[in-house]
Short mmCIF file of C-alpha atoms in Angstrom, two decimals:
data_model
loop_
_atom_site.label_atom_id
_atom_site.label_comp_id
_atom_site.label_asym_id
_atom_site.label_seq_id
_atom_site.Cartn_x
_atom_site.Cartn_y
_atom_site.Cartn_z
CA UNK A 183 -46.96 -168.77 14.69
CA UNK A 184 -46.02 -167.65 11.69
CA UNK A 185 -47.82 -165.18 13.45
CA UNK A 186 -50.18 -163.38 11.18
CA UNK A 187 -48.49 -162.39 8.04
CA UNK A 188 -51.45 -162.63 5.69
CA UNK A 189 -54.45 -164.88 5.79
CA UNK A 190 -54.56 -166.81 2.58
CA UNK A 191 -55.68 -170.35 2.11
CA UNK A 192 -52.53 -171.67 0.57
CA UNK A 193 -51.65 -174.40 -1.84
CA UNK A 194 -47.88 -174.08 -1.78
CA UNK A 195 -45.88 -174.99 1.33
CA UNK A 196 -44.60 -171.43 1.71
CA UNK A 197 -48.11 -170.03 1.52
CA UNK A 198 -49.27 -172.59 4.04
CA UNK A 199 -46.79 -171.25 6.54
CA UNK A 200 -48.07 -167.76 5.74
CA UNK A 201 -51.62 -168.73 6.61
CA UNK A 202 -50.41 -170.38 9.75
CA UNK A 203 -48.72 -167.20 10.60
CA UNK A 204 -51.98 -165.59 10.95
CA UNK A 205 -51.92 -167.96 13.71
CA UNK A 206 -50.19 -166.51 16.63
CA UNK A 207 -51.37 -163.21 15.52
CA UNK A 208 -54.91 -164.27 15.79
CA UNK A 209 -55.28 -164.69 19.38
CA UNK A 210 -53.06 -165.00 20.05
CA UNK A 211 -52.80 -171.99 38.80
CA UNK A 212 -51.56 -175.23 39.54
CA UNK A 213 -48.04 -176.43 39.83
CA UNK A 214 -46.87 -177.61 36.44
CA UNK A 215 -47.01 -181.37 36.24
CA UNK A 216 -43.69 -183.03 35.48
CA UNK A 217 -42.84 -183.95 31.92
CA UNK A 218 -44.61 -187.22 31.37
CA UNK A 219 -43.04 -188.24 28.08
CA UNK A 220 -39.61 -188.93 29.50
CA UNK A 221 -38.87 -192.54 28.64
CA UNK A 222 -35.88 -193.37 26.51
CA UNK A 223 -36.49 -194.97 23.16
CA UNK A 224 -35.51 -198.35 21.82
CA UNK A 225 -32.32 -196.66 20.61
CA UNK A 226 -31.34 -195.59 24.10
CA UNK A 227 -32.97 -198.07 26.45
CA UNK A 228 -36.37 -199.31 27.50
CA UNK A 229 -39.21 -197.03 28.48
CA UNK A 230 -39.70 -198.89 31.71
CA UNK A 231 -42.70 -198.22 33.93
CA UNK A 232 -43.84 -195.23 31.90
CA UNK A 233 -46.68 -196.88 30.03
CA UNK A 234 -45.46 -195.07 26.93
CA UNK A 235 -43.14 -197.70 25.49
CA UNK A 236 -45.72 -198.92 22.98
CA UNK A 237 -45.84 -195.43 21.47
CA UNK A 238 -42.08 -194.96 21.33
CA UNK A 239 -41.53 -198.41 19.89
CA UNK A 240 -44.26 -198.35 17.25
CA UNK A 241 -43.34 -199.19 13.66
CA UNK A 242 -44.53 -196.61 11.17
CA UNK A 243 -46.27 -197.73 7.97
CA UNK A 244 -44.67 -195.39 5.45
CA UNK A 245 -46.50 -195.12 2.15
CA UNK A 246 -48.28 -192.82 -0.28
CA UNK A 247 -49.31 -189.32 0.82
CA UNK A 248 -52.41 -189.38 -1.45
CA UNK A 249 -55.65 -189.66 0.51
CA UNK A 250 -58.24 -189.22 -2.24
CA UNK A 251 -58.46 -188.87 -6.04
CA UNK A 252 -58.46 -185.07 -5.81
CA UNK A 253 -55.59 -184.84 -3.28
CA UNK A 254 -53.21 -182.63 -5.24
CA UNK A 255 -50.95 -182.02 -2.25
CA UNK A 256 -50.55 -185.76 -1.73
CA UNK A 257 -49.70 -186.29 -5.39
CA UNK A 258 -47.14 -183.48 -5.30
CA UNK A 259 -45.51 -185.04 -2.25
CA UNK A 260 -45.44 -188.49 -3.84
CA UNK A 261 -43.82 -187.06 -6.95
CA UNK A 262 -41.20 -185.34 -4.79
CA UNK A 263 -40.29 -188.65 -3.18
CA UNK A 264 -41.99 -187.94 0.14
CA UNK A 265 -43.62 -190.73 2.14
CA UNK A 266 -46.36 -190.31 4.73
CA UNK A 267 -47.45 -192.17 7.86
CA UNK A 268 -49.50 -191.74 11.03
CA UNK A 269 -47.97 -191.78 14.49
CA UNK A 270 -50.23 -192.96 17.32
CA UNK A 271 -49.99 -190.92 20.54
CA UNK A 272 -52.07 -190.80 23.71
CA UNK A 273 -54.66 -188.05 23.99
CA UNK A 274 -53.66 -187.64 27.64
CA UNK A 275 -50.08 -188.48 28.55
CA UNK A 276 -51.16 -188.95 32.16
CA UNK A 277 -53.40 -191.80 30.97
CA UNK A 278 -51.35 -193.54 28.26
CA UNK A 279 -53.62 -196.59 28.20
CA UNK A 280 -56.64 -194.44 27.40
CA UNK A 281 -57.85 -192.79 24.23
CA UNK A 282 -55.37 -192.39 21.39
CA UNK A 283 -55.11 -189.93 18.49
CA UNK A 284 -52.94 -189.81 15.40
CA UNK A 285 -50.32 -187.31 14.26
CA UNK A 286 -49.66 -187.15 10.51
CA UNK A 287 -45.98 -187.17 9.52
CA UNK A 288 -44.07 -187.02 6.23
CA UNK A 289 -40.51 -187.98 5.39
CA UNK A 290 -38.10 -187.04 2.62
CA UNK A 291 -35.24 -189.43 3.17
CA UNK A 292 -31.58 -188.50 2.99
CA UNK A 293 -29.99 -189.27 -0.34
CA UNK A 294 -26.39 -188.86 0.82
CA UNK A 295 -26.63 -191.81 3.18
CA UNK A 296 -22.88 -192.09 3.56
CA UNK A 297 -22.78 -188.68 5.24
CA UNK A 298 -26.23 -188.78 6.82
CA UNK A 299 -26.53 -186.49 9.85
CA UNK A 300 -29.94 -187.55 11.13
CA UNK A 301 -33.54 -186.41 11.03
CA UNK A 302 -34.76 -182.81 11.23
CA UNK A 303 -38.31 -182.05 12.34
CA UNK A 304 -40.19 -179.03 10.96
CA UNK A 305 -42.81 -176.69 12.41
CA UNK A 306 -44.11 -173.67 10.51
CA UNK A 307 -45.85 -171.87 13.33
CA UNK A 308 -49.44 -170.83 13.88
CA UNK A 309 -50.30 -172.20 16.34
CA UNK A 310 -52.25 -174.52 14.11
CA UNK A 311 -49.95 -174.47 11.11
CA UNK A 312 -49.19 -177.57 9.07
CA UNK A 313 -45.79 -178.77 7.91
CA UNK A 314 -46.66 -182.07 6.28
CA UNK A 315 -46.01 -180.61 2.83
CA UNK A 316 -42.82 -178.75 3.75
CA UNK A 317 -39.96 -181.26 3.33
CA UNK A 318 -39.41 -180.57 -0.41
CA UNK A 319 -39.28 -176.80 0.18
CA UNK A 320 -36.90 -177.15 3.10
CA UNK A 321 -34.70 -179.57 1.15
CA UNK A 322 -34.32 -176.83 -1.49
CA UNK A 323 -33.52 -174.20 1.16
CA UNK A 324 -30.91 -176.48 2.74
CA UNK A 325 -29.06 -176.84 -0.57
CA UNK A 326 -26.27 -179.46 -0.39
CA UNK A 327 -26.74 -180.25 3.29
CA UNK A 328 -30.38 -181.19 2.68
CA UNK A 329 -29.31 -184.50 1.14
CA UNK A 330 -27.76 -185.50 4.48
CA UNK A 331 -30.98 -185.30 6.47
CA UNK A 332 -34.23 -187.17 6.67
CA UNK A 333 -36.54 -184.16 6.56
CA UNK A 334 -39.66 -184.75 8.64
CA UNK A 335 -42.82 -182.69 8.34
CA UNK A 336 -45.71 -183.14 10.72
CA UNK A 337 -49.14 -181.76 11.45
CA UNK A 338 -49.35 -181.18 15.22
CA UNK A 339 -52.14 -182.85 17.14
CA UNK A 340 -55.58 -181.78 15.86
CA UNK A 341 -54.06 -179.89 12.92
CA UNK A 342 -54.36 -180.69 9.22
CA UNK A 343 -54.28 -184.43 8.54
CA UNK A 344 -53.85 -185.38 12.17
CA UNK A 345 -56.90 -186.27 14.28
CA UNK A 346 -59.06 -183.18 13.62
CA UNK A 347 -60.63 -180.57 15.86
CA UNK A 348 -63.37 -178.25 14.61
CA UNK A 349 -65.74 -176.34 16.87
CA UNK A 350 -68.05 -175.35 14.00
CA UNK A 351 -67.42 -171.63 14.27
CA UNK A 352 -69.19 -169.08 12.04
CA UNK A 353 -65.82 -167.34 11.57
CA UNK A 354 -62.42 -168.76 10.76
CA UNK A 355 -60.67 -166.96 13.59
CA UNK A 356 -61.65 -164.60 16.40
CA UNK A 357 -59.06 -161.87 16.10
CA UNK A 358 -60.64 -158.52 15.24
CA UNK A 359 -60.46 -154.96 16.50
CA UNK A 360 -62.82 -153.39 19.01
CA UNK A 361 -63.34 -150.58 16.52
CA UNK A 362 -63.95 -146.95 17.35
CA UNK A 363 -66.38 -147.38 20.22
CA UNK A 364 -67.96 -149.51 22.90
CA UNK A 365 -70.52 -151.10 20.57
CA UNK A 366 -67.85 -152.89 18.55
CA UNK A 367 -66.16 -154.10 21.70
CA UNK A 368 -69.42 -155.42 23.15
CA UNK A 369 -70.11 -157.33 19.92
CA UNK A 370 -66.70 -158.91 20.14
CA UNK A 371 -67.23 -159.88 23.78
CA UNK A 372 -70.42 -161.67 22.77
CA UNK A 373 -68.68 -163.34 19.81
CA UNK A 374 -65.73 -164.49 21.93
CA UNK A 375 -68.02 -165.92 24.58
CA UNK A 376 -70.07 -167.79 21.99
CA UNK A 377 -66.99 -169.24 20.29
CA UNK A 378 -65.65 -170.58 23.59
CA UNK A 379 -69.05 -172.08 24.34
CA UNK A 380 -69.16 -173.81 20.94
CA UNK A 381 -65.80 -175.44 21.58
CA UNK A 382 -66.89 -176.69 24.99
CA UNK A 383 -70.12 -178.03 23.54
CA UNK A 384 -68.41 -179.91 20.71
CA UNK A 385 -64.96 -180.85 22.03
CA UNK A 386 -64.94 -180.63 25.82
CA UNK A 387 -63.20 -183.99 26.25
CA UNK A 388 -60.15 -183.06 24.16
CA UNK A 389 -59.67 -179.33 24.81
CA UNK A 390 -57.55 -179.81 27.97
CA UNK A 391 -55.06 -181.81 25.91
CA UNK A 392 -54.64 -179.38 22.99
CA UNK A 393 -51.42 -177.78 24.25
CA UNK A 394 -47.87 -177.04 23.22
CA UNK A 395 -46.48 -179.26 25.97
CA UNK A 396 -48.44 -182.21 24.59
CA UNK A 397 -47.24 -181.41 21.07
CA UNK A 398 -43.67 -181.47 22.42
CA UNK A 399 -44.41 -184.88 23.93
CA UNK A 400 -45.72 -185.99 20.54
CA UNK A 401 -42.47 -184.79 18.98
CA UNK A 402 -40.49 -187.01 21.29
CA UNK A 403 -42.68 -189.97 20.40
CA UNK A 404 -42.00 -189.17 16.72
CA UNK A 405 -38.29 -189.16 17.51
CA UNK A 406 -38.60 -192.56 19.14
CA UNK A 407 -40.73 -194.01 16.34
CA UNK A 408 -38.08 -192.85 13.85
CA UNK A 409 -35.45 -194.71 15.84
CA UNK A 410 -33.43 -191.55 16.47
CA UNK A 411 -31.44 -191.01 19.67
CA UNK A 412 -31.56 -187.25 19.00
CA UNK A 413 -33.49 -185.15 16.52
CA UNK A 414 -32.74 -181.78 14.93
CA UNK A 415 -35.41 -179.10 14.64
CA UNK A 416 -36.36 -176.11 12.50
CA UNK A 417 -39.19 -173.94 13.80
CA UNK A 418 -40.64 -170.64 12.64
CA UNK A 419 -42.62 -168.14 14.74
CA UNK A 420 -44.82 -170.07 17.19
CA UNK A 421 -42.64 -173.01 16.18
CA UNK A 422 -39.78 -171.34 18.05
CA UNK A 423 -41.81 -171.52 21.24
CA UNK A 424 -42.62 -175.17 20.55
CA UNK A 425 -38.94 -175.86 19.92
CA UNK A 426 -37.96 -174.08 23.12
CA UNK A 427 -40.51 -176.11 25.07
CA UNK A 428 -39.08 -179.31 23.60
CA UNK A 429 -35.55 -178.40 24.69
CA UNK A 430 -36.80 -177.80 28.23
CA UNK A 431 -38.92 -180.93 28.50
CA UNK A 432 -36.44 -183.24 26.78
CA UNK A 433 -32.89 -182.03 27.38
CA UNK A 434 -30.34 -184.24 25.70
CA UNK A 435 -32.74 -185.46 23.00
CA UNK A 436 -32.09 -182.79 20.38
CA UNK A 437 -29.18 -182.11 18.06
CA UNK A 438 -29.22 -178.95 15.90
CA UNK A 439 -31.95 -176.40 16.64
CA UNK A 440 -32.85 -173.40 14.46
CA UNK A 441 -35.44 -170.96 15.82
CA UNK A 442 -36.54 -168.39 13.22
CA UNK A 443 -38.49 -165.37 14.52
CA UNK A 444 -38.32 -166.31 18.18
CA UNK A 445 -40.73 -165.76 21.05
CA UNK A 446 -39.73 -164.91 24.59
CA UNK A 447 -41.35 -167.78 26.55
CA UNK A 448 -42.02 -165.43 29.44
CA UNK A 449 -44.23 -163.31 27.17
CA UNK A 450 -45.99 -166.13 25.33
CA UNK A 451 -49.76 -166.31 25.75
CA UNK A 452 -53.10 -165.25 24.27
CA UNK A 453 -52.15 -161.55 24.46
CA UNK A 454 -48.66 -161.84 22.99
CA UNK A 455 -49.25 -159.20 20.32
CA UNK A 456 -49.87 -156.48 22.88
CA UNK A 457 -46.15 -155.80 22.70
CA UNK A 458 -45.89 -155.66 18.89
CA UNK A 459 -47.80 -152.43 18.18
CA UNK A 460 -44.72 -150.30 17.69
CA UNK A 461 -43.20 -152.68 15.15
CA UNK A 462 -46.44 -152.91 13.20
CA UNK A 463 -46.85 -149.16 13.07
CA UNK A 464 -43.28 -148.90 11.80
CA UNK A 465 -44.01 -151.56 9.16
CA UNK A 466 -47.19 -149.79 8.09
CA UNK A 467 -45.30 -146.51 7.79
CA UNK A 468 -42.63 -148.20 5.66
CA UNK A 469 -45.37 -149.65 3.46
CA UNK A 470 -46.93 -146.18 3.09
CA UNK A 471 -43.57 -144.79 1.94
CA UNK A 472 -43.35 -147.57 -0.66
CA UNK A 473 -46.96 -146.94 -1.61
CA UNK A 474 -46.32 -143.24 -2.25
CA UNK A 475 -43.86 -144.26 -4.95
CA UNK A 476 -46.65 -146.23 -6.65
CA UNK A 477 -49.36 -143.58 -6.57
CA UNK A 478 -49.80 -143.76 -10.34
CA UNK A 479 -50.82 -147.41 -10.02
CA UNK A 480 -52.94 -147.33 -6.88
CA UNK A 481 -53.95 -143.69 -6.35
CA UNK A 482 -53.57 -143.76 -2.57
CA UNK A 483 -51.34 -140.73 -2.08
CA UNK A 484 -48.09 -139.22 -3.32
CA UNK A 485 -46.46 -139.05 0.12
CA UNK A 486 -46.30 -141.30 3.15
CA UNK A 487 -48.49 -138.86 5.06
CA UNK A 488 -51.07 -138.81 2.29
CA UNK A 489 -51.22 -142.63 2.14
CA UNK A 490 -51.72 -142.89 5.90
CA UNK A 491 -54.42 -140.21 5.64
CA UNK A 492 -56.21 -142.42 3.10
CA UNK A 493 -56.24 -145.23 5.66
CA UNK A 494 -57.63 -142.83 8.26
CA UNK A 495 -60.45 -141.90 5.87
CA UNK A 496 -61.22 -145.54 5.20
CA UNK A 497 -61.39 -146.25 8.93
CA UNK A 498 -63.60 -143.24 9.62
CA UNK A 499 -66.03 -144.21 6.88
CA UNK A 500 -66.11 -147.85 8.02
CA UNK A 501 -66.86 -146.72 11.58
CA UNK A 502 -70.03 -145.04 10.32
CA UNK A 503 -71.18 -148.15 8.48
CA UNK A 504 -69.74 -151.26 6.79
CA UNK A 505 -68.02 -150.89 3.44
CA UNK A 506 -69.26 -153.21 0.70
CA UNK A 507 -66.59 -154.76 -1.52
CA UNK A 508 -66.62 -157.33 -4.28
CA UNK A 509 -69.14 -158.44 -6.82
CA UNK A 510 -71.66 -161.25 -6.78
CA UNK A 511 -71.38 -163.95 -5.65
CA UNK A 512 -68.44 -162.79 -3.51
CA UNK A 513 -69.65 -159.68 -1.73
CA UNK A 514 -68.29 -158.76 1.70
CA UNK A 515 -69.11 -156.09 4.28
CA UNK A 516 -66.22 -154.76 6.33
CA UNK A 517 -66.41 -152.33 9.23
CA UNK A 518 -63.82 -150.73 11.50
CA UNK A 519 -63.41 -153.97 13.47
CA UNK A 520 -62.25 -155.88 10.36
CA UNK A 521 -59.96 -153.45 8.53
CA UNK A 522 -57.19 -153.22 11.18
CA UNK A 523 -56.86 -157.01 11.02
CA UNK A 524 -56.28 -156.88 7.25
CA UNK A 525 -53.69 -154.13 7.67
CA UNK A 526 -51.97 -155.92 10.51
CA UNK A 527 -51.64 -159.10 8.51
CA UNK A 528 -50.57 -157.22 5.42
CA UNK A 529 -47.45 -155.61 6.87
CA UNK A 530 -45.68 -158.79 8.03
CA UNK A 531 -43.66 -159.00 4.80
CA UNK A 532 -41.79 -156.12 3.17
CA UNK A 533 -41.25 -157.74 -0.24
CA UNK A 534 -42.68 -155.90 -3.24
CA UNK A 535 -45.18 -158.67 -3.98
CA UNK A 536 -46.65 -158.57 -0.48
CA UNK A 537 -46.73 -154.77 -0.43
CA UNK A 538 -48.58 -154.78 -3.74
CA UNK A 539 -51.12 -157.26 -2.34
CA UNK A 540 -51.86 -154.93 0.58
CA UNK A 541 -52.01 -151.98 -1.82
CA UNK A 542 -54.69 -153.80 -3.79
CA UNK A 543 -56.75 -154.26 -0.65
CA UNK A 544 -56.48 -150.65 0.49
CA UNK A 545 -57.30 -149.43 -3.01
CA UNK A 546 -60.48 -151.52 -3.04
CA UNK A 547 -61.45 -150.19 0.40
CA UNK A 548 -60.72 -146.60 -0.60
CA UNK A 549 -62.97 -146.91 -3.65
CA UNK A 550 -65.68 -148.44 -1.48
CA UNK A 551 -65.74 -145.30 0.69
CA UNK A 552 -66.88 -143.45 -2.45
CA UNK A 553 -69.47 -146.05 -3.35
CA UNK A 554 -67.37 -147.47 -6.18
CA UNK A 555 -67.46 -151.23 -6.65
CA UNK A 556 -64.32 -153.14 -7.62
CA UNK A 557 -63.89 -156.73 -8.61
CA UNK A 558 -61.60 -158.57 -6.23
CA UNK A 559 -58.62 -160.68 -7.18
CA UNK A 560 -58.95 -164.39 -6.42
CA UNK A 561 -56.36 -164.00 -3.67
CA UNK A 562 -58.21 -161.15 -1.94
CA UNK A 563 -61.52 -162.97 -2.30
CA UNK A 564 -59.97 -166.04 -0.73
CA UNK A 565 -58.55 -163.99 2.13
CA UNK A 566 -61.88 -162.31 2.90
CA UNK A 567 -63.78 -165.57 2.66
CA UNK A 568 -61.37 -167.10 5.12
CA UNK A 569 -61.47 -164.15 7.50
CA UNK A 570 -65.20 -163.42 7.50
CA UNK A 571 -66.85 -166.83 7.15
CA UNK A 572 -66.52 -170.19 8.86
CA UNK A 573 -64.58 -171.67 5.95
CA UNK A 574 -61.49 -172.04 8.13
CA UNK A 575 -63.28 -172.91 11.36
CA UNK A 576 -60.98 -175.86 12.01
CA UNK A 577 -57.91 -173.64 11.74
CA UNK A 578 -59.23 -171.03 14.15
CA UNK A 579 -60.59 -173.66 16.53
CA UNK A 580 -57.32 -175.49 17.05
CA UNK A 581 -55.22 -172.34 17.09
CA UNK A 582 -57.36 -170.84 19.81
CA UNK A 583 -57.47 -174.12 21.72
CA UNK A 584 -53.66 -174.23 21.81
CA UNK A 585 -53.29 -170.63 22.96
CA UNK A 586 -56.00 -170.94 25.60
CA UNK A 587 -54.72 -174.35 26.71
CA UNK A 588 -51.17 -173.06 27.13
CA UNK A 589 -51.71 -169.93 29.22
CA UNK A 590 -54.61 -168.26 30.99
CA UNK A 591 -56.01 -164.91 29.88
CA UNK A 592 -57.70 -162.27 32.05
CA UNK A 593 -61.40 -163.05 32.45
CA UNK A 594 -62.88 -159.60 33.15
CA UNK A 595 -64.03 -157.86 29.91
CA UNK A 596 -63.67 -154.47 31.57
CA UNK A 597 -59.93 -154.99 31.92
CA UNK A 598 -59.66 -155.31 28.13
CA UNK A 599 -61.83 -152.25 27.58
CA UNK A 600 -59.68 -150.18 29.94
CA UNK A 601 -56.56 -151.31 28.09
CA UNK A 602 -58.14 -150.38 24.76
CA UNK A 603 -59.13 -146.92 25.96
CA UNK A 604 -55.72 -146.34 27.55
CA UNK A 605 -53.85 -147.11 24.32
CA UNK A 606 -56.30 -145.60 21.84
CA UNK A 607 -54.80 -142.10 21.80
CA UNK A 608 -51.27 -143.25 21.05
CA UNK A 609 -52.24 -146.22 18.87
CA UNK A 610 -55.69 -145.57 17.38
CA UNK A 611 -55.38 -148.12 14.59
CA UNK A 612 -53.68 -151.14 16.17
CA UNK A 613 -54.29 -150.58 19.89
CA UNK A 614 -57.99 -151.60 19.81
CA UNK A 615 -56.88 -154.70 17.88
CA UNK A 616 -54.01 -156.00 19.99
CA UNK A 617 -55.71 -155.16 23.30
CA UNK A 618 -59.07 -156.70 22.37
CA UNK A 619 -60.70 -159.59 24.18
CA UNK A 620 -60.78 -163.13 22.75
CA UNK A 621 -62.24 -166.56 23.51
CA UNK A 622 -59.47 -167.36 26.02
CA UNK A 623 -61.21 -165.00 28.46
CA UNK A 624 -64.04 -167.55 28.58
CA UNK A 625 -61.97 -170.77 28.38
CA UNK A 626 -61.41 -173.29 31.14
CA UNK A 627 -58.09 -172.83 32.96
CA UNK A 628 -55.06 -174.66 31.52
CA UNK A 629 -54.09 -178.02 33.02
CA UNK A 630 -50.41 -177.10 33.18
CA UNK A 631 -48.46 -173.95 33.79
CA UNK A 632 -46.55 -172.45 30.84
CA UNK A 633 -43.05 -173.81 30.29
CA UNK A 634 -40.21 -171.77 31.72
CA UNK A 635 -36.55 -172.02 30.75
CA UNK A 636 -34.58 -174.04 33.27
CA UNK A 637 -31.98 -175.59 30.94
CA UNK A 638 -29.54 -173.93 28.58
CA UNK A 639 -29.88 -174.93 24.92
CA UNK A 640 -27.31 -174.25 22.15
CA UNK A 641 -29.74 -173.08 19.47
CA UNK A 642 -29.28 -170.78 16.47
CA UNK A 643 -31.83 -167.95 16.76
CA UNK A 644 -32.61 -166.09 13.53
CA UNK A 645 -34.33 -162.70 13.64
CA UNK A 646 -35.06 -159.56 11.62
CA UNK A 647 -34.76 -156.24 13.41
CA UNK A 648 -38.15 -155.09 12.12
CA UNK A 649 -40.13 -158.33 12.56
CA UNK A 650 -43.74 -157.17 13.11
CA UNK A 651 -44.97 -160.47 14.59
CA UNK A 652 -42.46 -162.06 16.90
CA UNK A 653 -40.51 -158.91 17.60
CA UNK A 654 -36.74 -158.68 17.57
CA UNK A 655 -36.92 -157.94 21.28
CA UNK A 656 -38.38 -161.41 21.79
CA UNK A 657 -35.48 -163.06 19.98
CA UNK A 658 -32.97 -161.08 22.02
CA UNK A 659 -34.78 -162.06 25.22
CA UNK A 660 -34.71 -165.76 24.33
CA UNK A 661 -31.03 -165.49 23.43
CA UNK A 662 -30.33 -163.95 26.84
CA UNK A 663 -32.09 -166.88 28.55
CA UNK A 664 -30.09 -169.46 26.56
CA UNK A 665 -26.44 -168.47 27.11
CA UNK A 666 -25.13 -171.13 24.72
CA UNK A 667 -27.33 -169.93 21.86
CA UNK A 668 -26.23 -167.61 19.08
CA UNK A 669 -28.27 -164.80 17.53
CA UNK A 670 -28.18 -164.29 13.76
CA UNK A 671 -29.63 -160.83 13.06
CA UNK A 672 -30.89 -159.51 9.73
CA UNK A 673 -30.77 -155.73 9.84
CA UNK A 674 -33.21 -153.49 8.00
CA UNK A 675 -36.00 -155.97 7.23
CA UNK A 676 -39.65 -155.65 8.31
CA UNK A 677 -40.18 -159.33 7.76
CA UNK A 678 -41.43 -162.34 9.71
CA UNK A 679 -39.70 -165.66 8.87
CA UNK A 680 -36.38 -165.54 7.05
CA UNK A 681 -34.53 -168.79 6.41
CA UNK A 682 -35.28 -170.25 3.01
CA UNK A 683 -38.10 -167.77 2.39
CA UNK A 684 -36.86 -164.21 2.32
CA UNK A 685 -34.07 -164.80 -0.15
CA UNK A 686 -31.25 -163.36 1.95
CA UNK A 687 -28.16 -165.31 0.92
CA UNK A 688 -26.23 -164.33 4.04
CA UNK A 689 -28.88 -165.73 6.39
CA UNK A 690 -29.39 -168.90 4.37
CA UNK A 691 -25.68 -169.61 4.10
CA UNK A 692 -25.05 -169.21 7.82
CA UNK A 693 -27.98 -171.41 8.79
CA UNK A 694 -26.89 -174.11 6.35
CA UNK A 695 -23.34 -173.98 7.66
CA UNK A 696 -24.65 -174.69 11.15
CA UNK A 697 -26.90 -177.51 9.91
CA UNK A 698 -23.95 -179.04 8.08
CA UNK A 699 -21.35 -178.83 10.84
CA UNK A 700 -23.37 -178.72 14.03
CA UNK A 701 -21.11 -175.92 15.21
CA UNK A 702 -22.64 -172.62 16.25
CA UNK A 703 -20.76 -169.41 15.37
CA UNK A 704 -18.23 -168.32 17.95
CA UNK A 705 -20.23 -165.14 18.51
CA UNK A 706 -23.48 -163.54 17.40
CA UNK A 707 -23.57 -162.61 13.72
CA UNK A 708 -25.23 -159.96 11.59
CA UNK A 709 -26.51 -159.91 8.01
CA UNK A 710 -27.95 -156.93 6.16
CA UNK A 711 -30.99 -156.71 3.91
#
């Protein structure tokens, strides 16, 4: 979960995490079965009687990351000194002798072997985000301490270069607003139902096993296959939930844990963003203030109020009929169910570059209300193609499968409609988006209950006070549930994902100090923007 910053199909590792972020934002009664992946590894004893020893003891065939002649990412990784391999894991950990799948992993080995600390595993969020290409970026963020770690990227099960999952959807993700009235909501109910049906028709045998708990089990197999007694972890957004789940399922098997933009496990589920409306409205208001200072460039209003009024006019016009944007061959039609999604994704980063990208979008939409056509930048074209076509069907399919497989959603469409109507007056723009129905309402029930915290874990939790995705309240709540953890707060930033990405030297220095020493601060700490 880098939970819905902006949808862009990325080529750089940082942009990849941004697209994954759209992740959590996009959708996201049985007794929980016990953790099945509990055997010790060859470094700590035999995995007796578990049936999983062959997975833990497998030898990985490290080699080139290039998969085809046009694999630019693979070539970049090879040039950076990264090696790639596939880890074999069981589809169903309750049937370890049954069907297997592969999880793609990458490794940038420690260069300071004399002072090597161990291996650190990366997850960039989503759900459904990749991290195979992240080790070089994280090595840079870690500065001197990076040379002391084997940095391990991986694509979680059914993501990226791992065994794939694609339901063949006509859209890349199912997360749109209900719009101004019942008709938009009814269309989305029909869409959500059809998307769930497509996944059952194409992938029924694997859907029950596309879960965070199984990804955590895969992580422990990766640890064993690496020959590590313990493994460190860096997770962003949804990756903080995954990391938390790992600490609960495998206590004693982790070393240093950094959770950036954390989720309260008690609130995690398909409707997680219901509680983020206030932060997103605040972020949009801050963007409008910035925008007013750039009226000469974009013409959207000279005051914050005037900029927000422009958005209101765009929404009102789109509610009467779709706005047409772009030029042939890339022409798109956006109505009032699409525009809130673009705005929501656009306010997850308060850097000037991201604010300018959202300004470009709103400017194009504003001109479209007057019948004026504008050519779209390649980035905006790419974003709309991803959002409004099935180009990213695999991404949306696996993200939704994880969310729906982790936690049940209400099944009655009228409950969603009542929630939309109840919040519409106070939150007319984002309420019909965050309260809207999704495919999880039509999914089969999860096989396991969501993970709850039963063990303390000494993690470093990193959070911005104005995070519009995984809210600061969520990080505080997780910190309260993990008494040995420490909370590193960045004040004054409306930003999702900080370490190594936002450019705050205070945050980066404190995280690197922890990764170098393994010692958490004596008390919670604060940085300022």
